[in-house]
PDB file of C-alpha atoms in Angstrom:
ATOM      1  CA  MET I 170     116.173  63.345 108.440  1.00 40.00           C
ATOM      2  CA  ALA I 171     113.414  63.977 111.107  1.00 51.00           C
ATOM      3  CA  GLU I 172     109.995  62.263 110.881  1.00 62.00           C
ATOM      4  CA  LEU I 173     107.368  64.755 110.248  1.00 69.00           C
ATOM      5  CA  PHE I 174     104.499  61.868 110.271  1.00 72.00           C
ATOM      6  CA  PHE I 175     104.124  59.122 112.904  1.00 71.00           C
ATOM      7  CA  ASN I 176     100.932  56.890 113.968  1.00 72.00           C
ATOM      8  CA  ASP I 177      98.788  59.185 111.778  1.00 76.00           C
ATOM      9  CA  ARG I 178      99.967  62.063 113.320  1.00 83.00           C
ATOM     10  CA  ARG I 179     102.138  65.190 112.452  1.00 84.00           C
ATOM     11  CA  ILE I 180     105.038  66.070 115.142  1.00 80.00           C
ATOM     12  CA  ASP I 181     102.612  68.832 117.008  1.00 86.00           C
ATOM     13  CA  GLY I 182     100.002  66.080 116.936  1.00 86.00           C
ATOM     14  CA  ARG I 183      97.809  67.160 114.167  1.00 91.00           C
ATOM     15  CA  LYS I 184      96.043  65.591 111.012  1.00 89.00           C
ATOM     16  CA  THR I 185      97.664  66.210 107.867  1.00 85.00           C
ATOM     17  CA  THR I 186      94.576  68.603 107.202  1.00 87.00           C
ATOM     18  CA  GLU I 187      94.176  69.921 110.445  1.00 92.00           C
ATOM     19  CA  LEU I 188      94.965  73.658 111.118  1.00 93.00           C
ATOM     20  CA  ARG I 189      96.230  75.025 114.256  1.00 95.00           C
ATOM     21  CA  LYS I 190      94.409  76.924 116.595  1.00 96.00           C
ATOM     22  CA  ILE I 191      93.440  80.402 115.647  1.00 96.00           C
ATOM     23  CA  ASP I 192      92.942  83.381 117.681  1.00 98.00           C
ATOM     24  CA  CYS I 193      91.720  87.048 116.358  1.00 97.00           C
ATOM     25  CA  PHE I 194      91.841  90.046 118.751  1.00 97.00           C
ATOM     26  CA  PHE I 195      91.021  93.848 117.368  1.00 96.00           C
ATOM     27  CA  LEU I 196      93.635  96.560 118.942  1.00 95.00           C
ATOM     28  CA  PRO I 197      92.206 100.309 119.548  1.00 92.00           C
ATOM     29  CA  GLY I 198      94.430 102.503 118.007  1.00 90.00           C
ATOM     30  CA  MET I 199      94.562 105.394 115.518  1.00 93.00           C
ATOM     31  CA  ALA I 200      94.267 102.783 112.581  1.00 97.00           C
ATOM     32  CA  ASP I 201      91.162 102.625 110.834  1.00 97.00           C
ATOM     33  CA  GLY I 202      91.126  98.504 111.576  1.00 97.00           C
ATOM     34  CA  SER I 203      93.836  96.898 113.410  1.00 98.00           C
ATOM     35  CA  VAL I 204      94.087  93.025 114.161  1.00 98.00           C
ATOM     36  CA  LEU I 205      96.185  90.982 116.050  1.00 98.00           C
ATOM     37  CA  LEU I 206      95.982  87.475 114.524  1.00 98.00           C
ATOM     38  CA  GLN I 207      97.697  84.229 115.902  1.00 98.00           C
ATOM     39  CA  GLN I 208      97.693  80.931 114.582  1.00 96.00           C
ATOM     40  CA  GLY I 209      99.834  78.402 116.488  1.00 94.00           C
ATOM     41  CA  ASN I 210     102.711  80.408 117.982  1.00 95.00           C
ATOM     42  CA  THR I 211     102.746  82.504 115.404  1.00 97.00           C
ATOM     43  CA  LYS I 212     101.772  86.034 116.050  1.00 97.00           C
ATOM     44  CA  VAL I 213     100.957  88.872 113.263  1.00 98.00           C
ATOM     45  CA  THR I 214      99.671  92.448 113.594  1.00 98.00           C
ATOM     46  CA  ALA I 215      98.216  94.040 110.689  1.00 98.00           C
ATOM     47  CA  SER I 216      96.855  97.329 110.616  1.00 98.00           C
ATOM     48  CA  VAL I 217      95.116  99.751 107.972  1.00 98.00           C
ATOM     49  CA  PHE I 218      95.149 103.493 107.865  1.00 98.00           C
ATOM     50  CA  GLY I 219      92.776 105.093 104.828  1.00 94.00           C
ATOM     51  CA  PRO I 220      91.093 105.071 102.677  1.00 97.00           C
ATOM     52  CA  HIS I 221      93.000 108.683 102.190  1.00 96.00           C
ATOM     53  CA  PRO I 222      94.416 110.939  99.864  1.00 96.00           C
ATOM     54  CA  CYS I 223      97.564 109.659  97.813  1.00 96.00           C
ATOM     55  CA  LYS I 224     100.696 111.202  98.905  1.00 93.00           C
ATOM     56  CA  LEU I 225     102.121 111.491  95.522  1.00 93.00           C
ATOM     57  CA  ARG I 226     100.219 112.641  92.375  1.00 90.00           C
ATOM     58  CA  SER I 227     101.449 109.848  90.143  1.00 93.00           C
ATOM     59  CA  ASP I 228      99.931 107.370  92.359  1.00 92.00           C
ATOM     60  CA  GLU I 229      96.317 108.697  91.663  1.00 92.00           C
ATOM     61  CA  SER I 230      94.302 107.149  89.267  1.00 91.00           C
ATOM     62  CA  PRO I 231      90.679 107.846  88.500  1.00 90.00           C
ATOM     63  CA  GLU I 232      89.640 103.819  88.354  1.00 88.00           C
ATOM     64  CA  GLU I 233      90.918 102.276  91.224  1.00 91.00           C
ATOM     65  CA  VAL I 234      92.648 102.504  94.425  1.00 95.00           C
ATOM     66  CA  TYR I 235      96.344 102.896  94.868  1.00 97.00           C
ATOM     67  CA  VAL I 236      97.311  99.942  97.466  1.00 98.00           C
ATOM     68  CA  THR I 237     100.421 100.307  99.537  1.00 98.00           C
ATOM     69  CA  CYS I 238     101.754  97.605 102.156  1.00 98.00           C
ATOM     70  CA  ARG I 239     105.298  98.059 104.664  1.00 97.00           C
ATOM     71  CA  TYR I 240     106.151  94.550 106.038  1.00 97.00           C
ATOM     72  CA  ASN I 241     108.288  94.218 108.938  1.00 94.00           C
ATOM     73  CA  ARG I 242     109.669  91.080 110.259  1.00 89.00           C
ATOM     74  CA  PRO I 243     112.539  91.321 112.686  1.00 83.00           C
ATOM     75  CA  PRO I 244     115.727  89.133 112.702  1.00 78.00           C
ATOM     76  CA  PHE I 245     114.080  87.658 116.325  1.00 73.00           C
ATOM     77  CA  THR I 246     110.865  86.637 115.872  1.00 74.00           C
ATOM     78  CA  SER I 247     111.315  82.864 114.728  1.00 72.00           C
ATOM     79  CA  THR I 248     110.702  80.531 117.735  1.00 66.00           C
ATOM     80  CA  SER I 249     113.797  78.622 117.415  1.00 64.00           C
ATOM     81  CA  GLY I 250     115.722  81.200 119.183  1.00 58.00           C
ATOM     82  CA  ASN I 251     117.987  81.943 116.049  1.00 65.00           C
ATOM     83  CA  ARG I 252     118.324  85.359 114.836  1.00 61.00           C
ATOM     84  CA  GLN I 253     118.023  85.533 110.928  1.00 62.00           C
ATOM     85  CA  LYS I 254     119.945  87.612 108.656  1.00 62.00           C
ATOM     86  CA  GLN I 255     118.950  90.711 108.328  1.00 62.00           C
ATOM     87  CA  THR I 256     119.603  90.560 103.897  1.00 65.00           C
ATOM     88  CA  SER I 257     117.495  87.764 104.097  1.00 63.00           C
ATOM     89  CA  SER I 258     115.016  89.258 106.274  1.00 70.00           C
ATOM     90  CA  ASP I 259     114.600  92.498 104.421  1.00 82.00           C
ATOM     91  CA  ARG I 260     114.534  90.301 101.014  1.00 87.00           C
ATOM     92  CA  ALA I 261     111.968  88.078 101.977  1.00 88.00           C
ATOM     93  CA  ALA I 262     109.848  91.320 103.628  1.00 92.00           C
ATOM     94  CA  ALA I 263     110.247  93.084 100.217  1.00 93.00           C
ATOM     95  CA  GLU I 264     108.502  90.259  98.353  1.00 94.00           C
ATOM     96  CA  TYR I 265     105.533  89.873 100.998  1.00 95.00           C
ATOM     97  CA  SER I 266     104.986  93.330 100.429  1.00 96.00           C
ATOM     98  CA  ILE I 267     104.657  93.252  96.772  1.00 96.00           C
ATOM     99  CA  THR I 268     102.430  90.260  96.711  1.00 95.00           C
ATOM    100  CA  ILE I 269     100.137  91.434  99.693  1.00 97.00           C
ATOM    101  CA  GLU I 270     100.157  94.527  97.370  1.00 97.00           C
ATOM    102  CA  GLU I 271      99.058  92.735  94.137  1.00 94.00           C
ATOM    103  CA  ILE I 272      96.566  90.975  96.049  1.00 94.00           C
ATOM    104  CA  PHE I 273      94.521  93.346  97.535  1.00 96.00           C
ATOM    105  CA  SER I 274      95.030  95.823  94.752  1.00 95.00           C
ATOM    106  CA  THR I 275      92.761  92.854  93.022  1.00 92.00           C
ATOM    107  CA  LEU I 276      89.925  92.239  95.821  1.00 94.00           C
ATOM    108  CA  ILE I 277      89.450  95.805  96.708  1.00 96.00           C
ATOM    109  CA  ARG I 278      86.614  97.515  94.481  1.00 94.00           C
ATOM    110  CA  GLY I 279      89.151 100.534  93.269  1.00 92.00           C
ATOM    111  CA  SER I 280      86.182 102.279  91.627  1.00 92.00           C
ATOM    112  CA  VAL I 281      84.840 102.924  95.418  1.00 95.00           C
ATOM    113  CA  TYR I 282      87.414 104.576  96.223  1.00 95.00           C
ATOM    114  CA  PRO I 283      89.657 106.353  93.037  1.00 93.00           C
ATOM    115  CA  MET I 284      92.047 108.695  94.005  1.00 94.00           C
ATOM    116  CA  ALA I 285      92.664 107.625  97.100  1.00 97.00           C
ATOM    117  CA  GLN I 286      95.213 105.356  98.843  1.00 98.00           C
ATOM    118  CA  ILE I 287      95.148 102.436 101.471  1.00 98.00           C
ATOM    119  CA  ASP I 288      97.909 101.746 103.726  1.00 98.00           C
ATOM    120  CA  ILE I 289      98.176  98.091 104.889  1.00 99.00           C
ATOM    121  CA  PHE I 290     101.170  97.477 107.899  1.00 98.00           C
ATOM    122  CA  ILE I 291     102.286  93.943 108.669  1.00 98.00           C
ATOM    123  CA  GLU I 292     104.195  93.413 111.981  1.00 97.00           C
ATOM    124  CA  VAL I 293     105.325  89.886 112.590  1.00 96.00           C
ATOM    125  CA  LEU I 294     106.051  89.424 116.307  1.00 96.00           C
ATOM    126  CA  GLN I 295     106.900  85.752 116.565  1.00 95.00           C
ATOM    127  CA  SER I 296     106.974  83.639 113.544  1.00 93.00           C
ATOM    128  CA  ASP I 297     106.859  79.269 114.084  1.00 94.00           C
ATOM    129  CA  GLY I 298     105.577  78.777 110.954  1.00 91.00           C
ATOM    130  CA  SER I 299     103.083  79.564 107.776  1.00 94.00           C
ATOM    131  CA  GLU I 300     104.258  83.651 108.591  1.00 95.00           C
ATOM    132  CA  PHE I 301     103.005  84.722 105.316  1.00 96.00           C
ATOM    133  CA  SER I 302     100.055  83.354 105.397  1.00 96.00           C
ATOM    134  CA  THR I 303      99.408  84.798 108.870  1.00 97.00           C
ATOM    135  CA  ALA I 304      99.737  87.762 107.331  1.00 98.00           C
ATOM    136  CA  ILE I 305      97.605  87.570 104.645  1.00 97.00           C
ATOM    137  CA  ASN I 306      94.541  86.244 106.826  1.00 97.00           C
ATOM    138  CA  ALA I 307      95.460  89.378 109.020  1.00 98.00           C
ATOM    139  CA  ALA I 308      95.205  92.219 106.160  1.00 98.00           C
ATOM    140  CA  SER I 309      91.917  90.917 105.509  1.00 97.00           C
ATOM    141  CA  LEU I 310      90.687  90.806 108.875  1.00 98.00           C
ATOM    142  CA  ALA I 311      92.018  94.671 109.230  1.00 98.00           C
ATOM    143  CA  LEU I 312      90.502  95.277 105.958  1.00 98.00           C
ATOM    144  CA  ALA I 313      87.315  94.266 106.716  1.00 96.00           C
ATOM    145  CA  THR I 314      87.659  95.964 110.168  1.00 97.00           C
ATOM    146  CA  ALA I 315      88.135  99.506 108.412  1.00 97.00           C
ATOM    147  CA  GLY I 316      85.672  99.137 106.360  1.00 97.00           C
ATOM    148  CA  ILE I 317      87.022  98.680 103.411  1.00 98.00           C
ATOM    149  CA  GLU I 318      84.824  97.441 100.507  1.00 96.00           C
ATOM    150  CA  MET I 319      86.207  94.182  98.404  1.00 95.00           C
ATOM    151  CA  VAL I 320      84.910  91.605  96.138  1.00 92.00           C
ATOM    152  CA  ASP I 321      85.934  88.546  98.227  1.00 91.00           C
ATOM    153  CA  PHE I 322      87.701  88.118 101.472  1.00 91.00           C
ATOM    154  CA  ALA I 323      91.015  86.640 101.039  1.00 93.00           C
ATOM    155  CA  VAL I 324      91.901  83.377 102.675  1.00 93.00           C
ATOM    156  CA  ALA I 325      95.808  81.813 102.382  1.00 94.00           C
ATOM    157  CA  SER I 326      97.007  78.646 104.144  1.00 92.00           C
ATOM    158  CA  THR I 327     100.872  77.751 103.894  1.00 92.00           C
ATOM    159  CA  VAL I 328     100.667  73.776 102.504  1.00 90.00           C
ATOM    160  CA  GLY I 329     103.675  71.410 101.766  1.00 88.00           C
ATOM    161  CA  GLU I 330     104.321  68.226  99.972  1.00 81.00           C
ATOM    162  CA  SER I 331     107.031  66.090 101.712  1.00 72.00           C
ATOM    163  CA  VAL I 332     109.425  63.982  99.513  1.00 58.00           C
ATOM    164  CA  LEU I 333     109.141  60.047  99.033  1.00 49.00           C
ATOM    165  CA  VAL I 334     110.926  58.512 101.436  1.00 46.00           C
ATOM    166  CA  LEU I 335     110.075  56.019 104.525  1.00 46.00           C
ATOM    167  CA  THR I 336     112.247  55.848 107.783  1.00 48.00           C
ATOM    168  CA  GLU I 337     112.387  52.746 110.112  1.00 47.00           C
ATOM    169  CA  THR I 338     109.652  50.707 111.667  1.00 47.00           C
ATOM    170  CA  VAL I 339     109.613  51.730 115.249  1.00 45.00           C
ATOM    171  CA  SER I 340     108.109  49.433 117.637  1.00 45.00           C
ATOM    172  CA  PHE I 341     105.028  48.225 114.970  1.00 42.00           C
ATOM    173  CA  PHE I 342     104.311  51.671 113.812  1.00 44.00           C
ATOM    174  CA  HIS I 343     105.238  53.052 110.339  1.00 44.00           C
ATOM    175  CA  CYS I 344     107.311  56.097 110.611  1.00 45.00           C
ATOM    176  CA  TYR I 345     106.392  57.769 107.262  1.00 46.00           C
ATOM    177  CA  TYR I 346     108.514  61.143 105.264  1.00 47.00           C
ATOM    178  CA  GLY I 347     106.851  61.177 102.349  1.00 50.00           C
ATOM    179  CA  SER I 348     104.205  61.644  99.582  1.00 66.00           C
ATOM    180  CA  ARG I 349     102.091  63.684 102.493  1.00 76.00           C
ATOM    181  CA  LEU I 350     100.425  67.552 102.182  1.00 83.00           C
ATOM    182  CA  PHE I 351     100.297  68.954 105.682  1.00 87.00           C
ATOM    183  CA  ALA I 352      98.678  72.017 105.846  1.00 90.00           C
ATOM    184  CA  ASP I 353      99.119  75.366 107.972  1.00 93.00           C
ATOM    185  CA  LEU I 354     102.925  74.507 108.713  1.00 91.00           C
ATOM    186  CA  CYS I 355     105.004  74.981 111.785  1.00 92.00           C
ATOM    187  CA  ARG I 356     108.308  76.029 111.744  1.00 90.00           C
ATOM    188  CA  TYR I 357     109.806  72.450 112.051  1.00 87.00           C
ATOM    189  CA  GLU I 358     107.581  70.768 109.205  1.00 87.00           C
ATOM    190  CA  GLU I 359     109.547  74.443 107.304  1.00 87.00           C
ATOM    191  CA  ASN I 360     112.526  73.841 108.111  1.00 84.00           C
ATOM    192  CA  SER I 361     112.594  69.770 106.703  1.00 79.00           C
ATOM    193  CA  ARG I 362     113.601  69.381 103.319  1.00 72.00           C
ATOM    194  CA  ILE I 363     110.106  69.606 101.778  1.00 78.00           C
ATOM    195  CA  THR I 364     108.181  71.802  98.858  1.00 83.00           C
ATOM    196  CA  GLN I 365     105.907  74.968 100.416  1.00 87.00           C
ATOM    197  CA  VAL I 366     103.366  77.203  98.804  1.00 89.00           C
ATOM    198  CA  THR I 367     101.409  79.879 100.246  1.00 91.00           C
ATOM    199  CA  ILE I 368      97.650  79.579  98.847  1.00 90.00           C
ATOM    200  CA  VAL I 369      95.478  82.524  98.439  1.00 91.00           C
ATOM    201  CA  CYS I 370      91.608  81.384  98.007  1.00 88.00           C
ATOM    202  CA  LEU I 371      88.565  83.655  97.573  1.00 85.00           C
ATOM    203  CA  PRO I 372      85.636  81.393 100.004  1.00 78.00           C
ATOM    204  CA  ALA I 373      82.554  83.648  98.359  1.00 70.00           C
ATOM    205  CA  SER I 374      83.485  84.505  94.638  1.00 61.00           C
ATOM    206  CA  ALA I 375      85.184  82.242  92.454  1.00 51.00           C
ATOM    207  CA  ALA I 376      84.419  84.677  89.230  1.00 47.00           C
ATOM    208  CA  ALA I 377      86.847  87.204  90.390  1.00 44.00           C
ATOM    209  CA  LYS I 378      90.249  85.610  89.065  1.00 46.00           C
ATOM    210  CA  THR I 379      92.231  87.973  86.560  1.00 44.00           C
ATOM    211  CA  ASP I 380      95.676  87.689  85.695  1.00 44.00           C
ATOM    212  CA  SER I 381      96.986  89.644  88.097  1.00 44.00           C
ATOM    213  CA  MET I 382      95.297  87.865  90.843  1.00 48.00           C
ATOM    214  CA  ALA I 383      96.363  84.311  88.921  1.00 48.00           C
ATOM    215  CA  ALA I 384      99.455  86.151  89.493  1.00 44.00           C
ATOM    216  CA  ALA I 385      99.471  86.608  93.337  1.00 47.00           C
ATOM    217  CA  ALA I 386      96.983  84.038  94.472  1.00 47.00           C
ATOM    218  CA  ALA I 387      99.937  81.648  94.737  1.00 46.00           C
ATOM    219  CA  VAL I 388     103.509  82.116  95.977  1.00 46.00           C
ATOM    220  CA  ALA I 389     106.021  79.022  95.530  1.00 42.00           C
ATOM    221  CA  GLU I 390     108.321  78.787  99.036  1.00 48.00           C
ATOM    222  CA  HIS I 391     110.628  75.948  98.274  1.00 42.00           C
ATOM    223  CA  ALA I 392     112.682  74.772 100.989  1.00 40.00           C
ATOM    224  CA  ASP I 393     116.316  75.072 101.413  1.00 41.00           C
TER     225      ASP I 393
END
């Protein structure tokens, strides 16, 4: 069993609640808003097109905006060097797309964009843990760059709780694998046997809590 916590430090040297280094680059192009967000070694681009007229009349609504998301995660993006099975990658991408649509359908001021559609395109360039939360953060930045009005700015993080197990004593230090909460998981931690959850927070207003937001605010991801 791998050791996640040793001498008050995680496997990559961080403290339990310490985040990885975050870099954000605003990209030029045809999109209304486009960013490259890097959290640690995880790299995700998000591009926003819209608002524009809905492609289908059935998607039009006089009171809210229609939000779509396309989430692309190629099987070779993992820093482990292993190719993921295409079926599992497609299934996860479909689930992530639906959740991102639910989150931002709730956050975008629909009354400002009636009968309109906003498209979000997520491209995972490299995955080294906390991929989904990085994608949500990138989408928030891209929407803000595009000038889309939102009730708040979504901020996400993937948190893990390890099982309660103690490893052997090494020299005079104890290696703990258990009863710990880790923020912003790296790939090594995600591949360990810990429970994971991606949490979406609204920093500025706790008032924008609806049933749909509550359903989309936390996406449980249990390790195999």
